[in-house]
mmCIF file of C-alpha atoms in Angstrom:
data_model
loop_
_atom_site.group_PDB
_atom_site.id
_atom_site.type_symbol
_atom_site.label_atom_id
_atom_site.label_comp_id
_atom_site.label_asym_id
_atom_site.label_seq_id
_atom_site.Cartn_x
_atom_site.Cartn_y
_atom_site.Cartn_z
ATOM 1 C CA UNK A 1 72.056 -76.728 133.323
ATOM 2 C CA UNK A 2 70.532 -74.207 130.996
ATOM 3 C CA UNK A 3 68.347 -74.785 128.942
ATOM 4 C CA UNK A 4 68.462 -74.076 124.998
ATOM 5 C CA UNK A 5 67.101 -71.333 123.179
ATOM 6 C CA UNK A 6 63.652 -73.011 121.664
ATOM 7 C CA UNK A 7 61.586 -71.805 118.342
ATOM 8 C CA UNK A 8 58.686 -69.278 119.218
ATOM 9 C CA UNK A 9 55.568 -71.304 118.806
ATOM 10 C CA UNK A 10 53.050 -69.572 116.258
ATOM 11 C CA UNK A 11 50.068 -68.954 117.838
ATOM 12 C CA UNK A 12 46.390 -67.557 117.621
ATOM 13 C CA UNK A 13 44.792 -65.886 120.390
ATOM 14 C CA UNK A 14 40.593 -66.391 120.672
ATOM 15 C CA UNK A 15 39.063 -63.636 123.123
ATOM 16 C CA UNK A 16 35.058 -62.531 123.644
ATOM 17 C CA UNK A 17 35.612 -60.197 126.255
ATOM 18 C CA UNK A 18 37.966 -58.322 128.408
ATOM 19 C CA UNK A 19 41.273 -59.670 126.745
ATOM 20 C CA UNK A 20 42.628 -59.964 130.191
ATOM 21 C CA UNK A 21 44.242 -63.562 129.523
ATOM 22 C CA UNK A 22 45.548 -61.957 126.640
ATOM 23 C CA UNK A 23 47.172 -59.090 128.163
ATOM 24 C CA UNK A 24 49.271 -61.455 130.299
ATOM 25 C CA UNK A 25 50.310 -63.746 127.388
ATOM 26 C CA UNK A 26 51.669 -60.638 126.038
ATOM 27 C CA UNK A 27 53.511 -59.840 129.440
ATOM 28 C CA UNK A 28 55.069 -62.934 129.694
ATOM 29 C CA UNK A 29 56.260 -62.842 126.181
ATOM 30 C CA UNK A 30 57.680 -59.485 126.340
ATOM 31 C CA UNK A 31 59.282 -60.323 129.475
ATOM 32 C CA UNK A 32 61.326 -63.317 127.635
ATOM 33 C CA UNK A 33 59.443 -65.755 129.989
ATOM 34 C CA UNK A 34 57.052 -67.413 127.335
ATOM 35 C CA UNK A 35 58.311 -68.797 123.661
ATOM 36 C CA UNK A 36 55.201 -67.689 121.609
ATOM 37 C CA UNK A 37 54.380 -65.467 118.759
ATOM 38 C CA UNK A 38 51.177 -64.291 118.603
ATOM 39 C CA UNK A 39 50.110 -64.288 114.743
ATOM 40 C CA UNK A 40 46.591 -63.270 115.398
ATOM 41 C CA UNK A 41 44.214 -62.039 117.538
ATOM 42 C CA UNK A 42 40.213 -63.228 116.360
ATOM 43 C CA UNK A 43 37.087 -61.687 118.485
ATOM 44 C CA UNK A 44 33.905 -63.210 118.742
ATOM 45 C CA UNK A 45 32.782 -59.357 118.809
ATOM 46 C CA UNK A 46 33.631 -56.314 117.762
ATOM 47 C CA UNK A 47 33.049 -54.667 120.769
ATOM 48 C CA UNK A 48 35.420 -56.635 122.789
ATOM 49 C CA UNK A 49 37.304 -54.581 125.262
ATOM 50 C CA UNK A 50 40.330 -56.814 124.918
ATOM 51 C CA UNK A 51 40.790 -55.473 121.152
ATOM 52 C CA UNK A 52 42.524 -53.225 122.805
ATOM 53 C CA UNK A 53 45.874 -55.316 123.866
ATOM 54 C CA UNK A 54 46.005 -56.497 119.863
ATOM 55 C CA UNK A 55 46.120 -53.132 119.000
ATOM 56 C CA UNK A 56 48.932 -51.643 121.417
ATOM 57 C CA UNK A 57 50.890 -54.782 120.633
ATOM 58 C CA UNK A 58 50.757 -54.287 117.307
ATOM 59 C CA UNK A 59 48.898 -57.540 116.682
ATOM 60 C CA UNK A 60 46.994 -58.772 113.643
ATOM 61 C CA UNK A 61 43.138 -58.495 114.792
ATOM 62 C CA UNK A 62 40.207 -59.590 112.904
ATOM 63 C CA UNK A 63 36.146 -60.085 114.086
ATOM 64 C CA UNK A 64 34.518 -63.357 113.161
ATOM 65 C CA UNK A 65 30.874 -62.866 114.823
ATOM 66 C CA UNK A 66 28.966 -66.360 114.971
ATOM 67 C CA UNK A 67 25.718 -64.085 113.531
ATOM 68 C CA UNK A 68 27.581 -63.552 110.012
ATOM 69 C CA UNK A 69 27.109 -67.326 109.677
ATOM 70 C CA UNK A 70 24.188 -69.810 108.527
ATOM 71 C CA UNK A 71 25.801 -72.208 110.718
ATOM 72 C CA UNK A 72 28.190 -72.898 113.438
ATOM 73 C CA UNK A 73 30.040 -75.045 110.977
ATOM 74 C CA UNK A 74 30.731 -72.256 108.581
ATOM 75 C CA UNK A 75 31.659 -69.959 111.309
ATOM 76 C CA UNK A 76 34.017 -72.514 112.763
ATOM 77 C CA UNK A 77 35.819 -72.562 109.214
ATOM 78 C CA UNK A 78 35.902 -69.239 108.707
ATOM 79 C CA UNK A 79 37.939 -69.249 112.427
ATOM 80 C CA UNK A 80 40.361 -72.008 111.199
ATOM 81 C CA UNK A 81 40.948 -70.712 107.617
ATOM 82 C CA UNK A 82 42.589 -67.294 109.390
ATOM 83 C CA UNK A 83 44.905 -69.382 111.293
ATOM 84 C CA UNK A 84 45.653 -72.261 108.695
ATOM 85 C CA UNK A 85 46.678 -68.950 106.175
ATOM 86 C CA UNK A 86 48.847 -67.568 108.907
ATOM 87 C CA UNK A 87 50.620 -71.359 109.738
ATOM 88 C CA UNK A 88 49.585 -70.980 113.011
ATOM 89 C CA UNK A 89 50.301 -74.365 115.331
ATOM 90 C CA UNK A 90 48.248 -73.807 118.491
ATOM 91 C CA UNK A 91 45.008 -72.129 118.867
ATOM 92 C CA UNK A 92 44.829 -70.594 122.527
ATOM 93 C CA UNK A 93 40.874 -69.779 123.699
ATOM 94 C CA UNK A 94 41.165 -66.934 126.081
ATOM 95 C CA UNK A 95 37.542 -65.962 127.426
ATOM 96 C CA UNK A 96 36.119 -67.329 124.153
ATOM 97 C CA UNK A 97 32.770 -67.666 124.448
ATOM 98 C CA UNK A 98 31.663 -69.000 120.866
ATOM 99 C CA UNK A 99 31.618 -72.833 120.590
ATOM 100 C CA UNK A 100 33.955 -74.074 117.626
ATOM 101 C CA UNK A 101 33.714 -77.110 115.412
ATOM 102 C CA UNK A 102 37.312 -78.244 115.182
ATOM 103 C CA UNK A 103 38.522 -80.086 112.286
ATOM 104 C CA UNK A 104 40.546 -83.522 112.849
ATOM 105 C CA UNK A 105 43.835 -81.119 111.396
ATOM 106 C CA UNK A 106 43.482 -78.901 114.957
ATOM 107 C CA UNK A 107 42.407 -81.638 117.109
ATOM 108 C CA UNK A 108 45.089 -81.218 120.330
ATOM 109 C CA UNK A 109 45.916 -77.995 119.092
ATOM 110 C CA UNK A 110 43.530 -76.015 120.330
ATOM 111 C CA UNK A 111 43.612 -75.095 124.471
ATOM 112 C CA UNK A 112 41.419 -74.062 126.790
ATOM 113 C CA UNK A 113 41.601 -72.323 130.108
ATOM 114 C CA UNK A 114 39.054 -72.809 132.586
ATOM 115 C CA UNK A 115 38.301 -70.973 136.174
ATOM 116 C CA UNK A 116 37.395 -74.329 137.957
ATOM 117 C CA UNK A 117 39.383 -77.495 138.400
ATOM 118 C CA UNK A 118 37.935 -79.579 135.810
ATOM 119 C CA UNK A 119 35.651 -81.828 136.130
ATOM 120 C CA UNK A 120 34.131 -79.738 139.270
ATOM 121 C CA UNK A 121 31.911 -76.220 137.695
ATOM 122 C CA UNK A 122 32.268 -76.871 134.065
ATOM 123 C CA UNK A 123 30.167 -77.658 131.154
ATOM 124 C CA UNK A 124 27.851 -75.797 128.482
ATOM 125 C CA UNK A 125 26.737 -72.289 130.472
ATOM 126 C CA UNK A 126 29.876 -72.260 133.014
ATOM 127 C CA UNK A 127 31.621 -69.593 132.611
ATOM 128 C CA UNK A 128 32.670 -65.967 134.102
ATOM 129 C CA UNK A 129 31.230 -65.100 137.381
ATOM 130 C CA UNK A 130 28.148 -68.431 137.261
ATOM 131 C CA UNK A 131 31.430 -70.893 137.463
ATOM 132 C CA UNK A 132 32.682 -69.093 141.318
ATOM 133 C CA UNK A 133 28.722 -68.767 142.359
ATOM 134 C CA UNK A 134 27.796 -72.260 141.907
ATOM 135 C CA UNK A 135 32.186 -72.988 143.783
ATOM 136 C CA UNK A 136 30.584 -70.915 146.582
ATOM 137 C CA UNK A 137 27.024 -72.475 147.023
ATOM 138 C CA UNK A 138 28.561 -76.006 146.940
ATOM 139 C CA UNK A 139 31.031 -75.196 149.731
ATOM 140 C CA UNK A 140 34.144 -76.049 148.614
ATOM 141 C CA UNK A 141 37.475 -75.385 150.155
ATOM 142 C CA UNK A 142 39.516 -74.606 147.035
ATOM 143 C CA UNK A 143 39.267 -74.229 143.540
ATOM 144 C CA UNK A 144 41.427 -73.046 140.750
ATOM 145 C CA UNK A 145 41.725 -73.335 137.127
ATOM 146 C CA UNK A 146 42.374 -76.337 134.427
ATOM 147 C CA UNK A 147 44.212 -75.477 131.378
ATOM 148 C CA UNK A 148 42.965 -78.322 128.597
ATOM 149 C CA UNK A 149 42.965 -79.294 125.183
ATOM 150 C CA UNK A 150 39.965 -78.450 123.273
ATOM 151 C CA UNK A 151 37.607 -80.968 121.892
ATOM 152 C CA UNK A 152 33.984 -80.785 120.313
ATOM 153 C CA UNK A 153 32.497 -81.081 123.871
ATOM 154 C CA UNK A 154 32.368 -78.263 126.539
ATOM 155 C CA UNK A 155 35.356 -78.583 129.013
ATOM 156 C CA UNK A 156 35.666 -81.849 128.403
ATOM 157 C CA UNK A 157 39.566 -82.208 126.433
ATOM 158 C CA UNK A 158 42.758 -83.774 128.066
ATOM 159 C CA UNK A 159 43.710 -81.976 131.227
ATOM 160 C CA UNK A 160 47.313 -79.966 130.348
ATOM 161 C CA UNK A 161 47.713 -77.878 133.852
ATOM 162 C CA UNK A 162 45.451 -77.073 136.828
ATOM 163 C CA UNK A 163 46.543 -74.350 139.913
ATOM 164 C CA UNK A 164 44.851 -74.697 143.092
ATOM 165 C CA UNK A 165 43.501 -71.643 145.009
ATOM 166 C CA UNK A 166 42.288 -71.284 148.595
ATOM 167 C CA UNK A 167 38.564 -70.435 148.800
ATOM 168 C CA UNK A 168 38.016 -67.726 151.760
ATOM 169 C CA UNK A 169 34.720 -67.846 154.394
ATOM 170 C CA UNK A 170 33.905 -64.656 152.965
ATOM 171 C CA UNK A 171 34.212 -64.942 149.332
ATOM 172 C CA UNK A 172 31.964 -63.399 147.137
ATOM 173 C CA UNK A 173 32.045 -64.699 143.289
ATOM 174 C CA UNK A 174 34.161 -61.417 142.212
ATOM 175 C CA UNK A 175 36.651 -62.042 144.984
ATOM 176 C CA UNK A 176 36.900 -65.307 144.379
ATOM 177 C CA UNK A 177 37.030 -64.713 140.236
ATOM 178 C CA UNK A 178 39.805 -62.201 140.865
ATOM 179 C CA UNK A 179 41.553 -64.674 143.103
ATOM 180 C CA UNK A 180 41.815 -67.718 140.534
ATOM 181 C CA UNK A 181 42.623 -65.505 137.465
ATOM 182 C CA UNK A 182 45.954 -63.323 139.444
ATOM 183 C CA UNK A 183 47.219 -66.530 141.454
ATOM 184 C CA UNK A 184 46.151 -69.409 139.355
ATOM 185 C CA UNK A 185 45.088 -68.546 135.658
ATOM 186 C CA UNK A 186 48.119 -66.126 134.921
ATOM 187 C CA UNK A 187 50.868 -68.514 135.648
ATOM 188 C CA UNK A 188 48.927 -72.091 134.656
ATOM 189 C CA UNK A 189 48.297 -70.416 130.508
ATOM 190 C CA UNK A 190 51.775 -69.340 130.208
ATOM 191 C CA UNK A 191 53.203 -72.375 131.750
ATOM 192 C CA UNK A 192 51.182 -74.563 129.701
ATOM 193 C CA UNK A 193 51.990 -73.114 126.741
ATOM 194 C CA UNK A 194 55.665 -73.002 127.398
ATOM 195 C CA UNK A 195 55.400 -76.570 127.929
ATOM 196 C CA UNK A 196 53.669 -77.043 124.727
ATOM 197 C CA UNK A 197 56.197 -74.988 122.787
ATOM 198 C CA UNK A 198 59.522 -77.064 124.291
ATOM 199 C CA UNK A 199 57.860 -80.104 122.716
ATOM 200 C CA UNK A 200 57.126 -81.140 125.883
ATOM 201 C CA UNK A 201 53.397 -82.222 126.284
ATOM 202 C CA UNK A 202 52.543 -85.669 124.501
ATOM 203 C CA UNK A 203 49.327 -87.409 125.000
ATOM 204 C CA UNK A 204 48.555 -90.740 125.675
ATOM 205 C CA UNK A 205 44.731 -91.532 125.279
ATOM 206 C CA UNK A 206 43.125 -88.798 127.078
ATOM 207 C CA UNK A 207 45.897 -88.331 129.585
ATOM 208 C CA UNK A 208 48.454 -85.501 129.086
ATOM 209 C CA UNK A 209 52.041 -86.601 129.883
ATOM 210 C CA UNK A 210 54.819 -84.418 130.674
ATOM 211 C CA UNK A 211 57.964 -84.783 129.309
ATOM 212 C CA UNK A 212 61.372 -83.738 131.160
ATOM 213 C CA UNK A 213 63.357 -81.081 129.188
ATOM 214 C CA UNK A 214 64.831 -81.364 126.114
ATOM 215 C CA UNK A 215 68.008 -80.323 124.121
ATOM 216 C CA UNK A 216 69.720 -79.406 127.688
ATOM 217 C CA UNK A 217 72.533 -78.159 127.486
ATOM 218 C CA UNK A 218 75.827 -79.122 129.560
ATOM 219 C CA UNK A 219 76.744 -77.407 132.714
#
């Protein structure tokens, strides 16, 4: 069976840093592999390296920095208004660092990828390079990533997608960083957001169900 052409889904990208997450979204939609539009590009900063990838891809771009604002409140709106003008559907946090209020109108539209299987290395002050140091002190055998839905707690939304990596004897936290971002992190985002954009993800409490595929067409 093959499967029917599907709507790109509208989407906002969120970065603080590098913009590597983004730079593979952008691969995999160029490449016909993911069903997304990327409306907009926001940075926490304007020194963000991963600017960059909005720029060569032609992207919308715009800097929201939390120290503009009185409050975390007001810089959450200002964050949503840019999407909400732009009718964007699904707000995708790539490396954001900036903790968002988010309204009931984006509640289980805005995801998350972490570099840890959730609930294992996560929380307020997990992030980067701290999340594979504390992996490595505790010992474990493997880790991975979790992509989620966003709520107002720290990694604490409805699981979507997680990827599993083997953690090596001699790890350090780079190696094991780089490992979990080119084997786990760059196929869970894109997958999850595929899924998202075939209609395909449906929640039931705080449990993320998978749907089968839809409008297939006959062999």
């Amino acid at each position: 069976m093959s499967p029917a052409v599907f709507k790109k889904l509208p989407i906002a990208v969120l970065i603080s840093g590098t913009g590597r997450s983004l730079q593979n979204l952008i691969k995999k939609i160029d490449e016909g592999t993911l069903d997304c539009e990327i409306k907009l590009v926001i940075s926490s900063s304007k020194n963000a390296k991963g600017l960059q990838y909005a720029e060569m891809a032609n992207i919308p771009l715009i800097t929201i920095e939390r120290r503009e604002y009185e409050t975390e409140e007001g810089f959450s709106e200002a964050v949503f208004r840019e999407c909400t003008a732009l009718d964007v559907k699904i707000i995708v946090m790539a490396g954001y660092l900036k903790l968002l209020h988010i309204p009931d109108e984006y509640l289980s539209r805005v995801v998350n990828i972490h570099p840890s299987l959730i609930p294992a290395f996560c929380g307020k002050g997990f992030y980067g390079n701290v999340v594979h140091e504390k992996a490595l002190e505790y010992g474990v055998k493997i880790s991975g990533c979790t992509v989620h839905f966003v709520n107002n707690e720290y990694d604490r939304g409805p699981v979507i997608v997680q990827k599993v990596v083997d953690v090596h004897e001699d790890d350090t936290a780079q190696t094991l960083n780089d490992r979990v971002f080119y084997e786990a992190e760059c196929i869970a985002y894109p997958e999850a957001l595929q899924l998202i954009a075939e209609g395909r993800v449906r929640l039931e409490g705080r449990k993320v169900c998978i749907d089968p595929p839809k409008n297939l067409l006959p062999e």
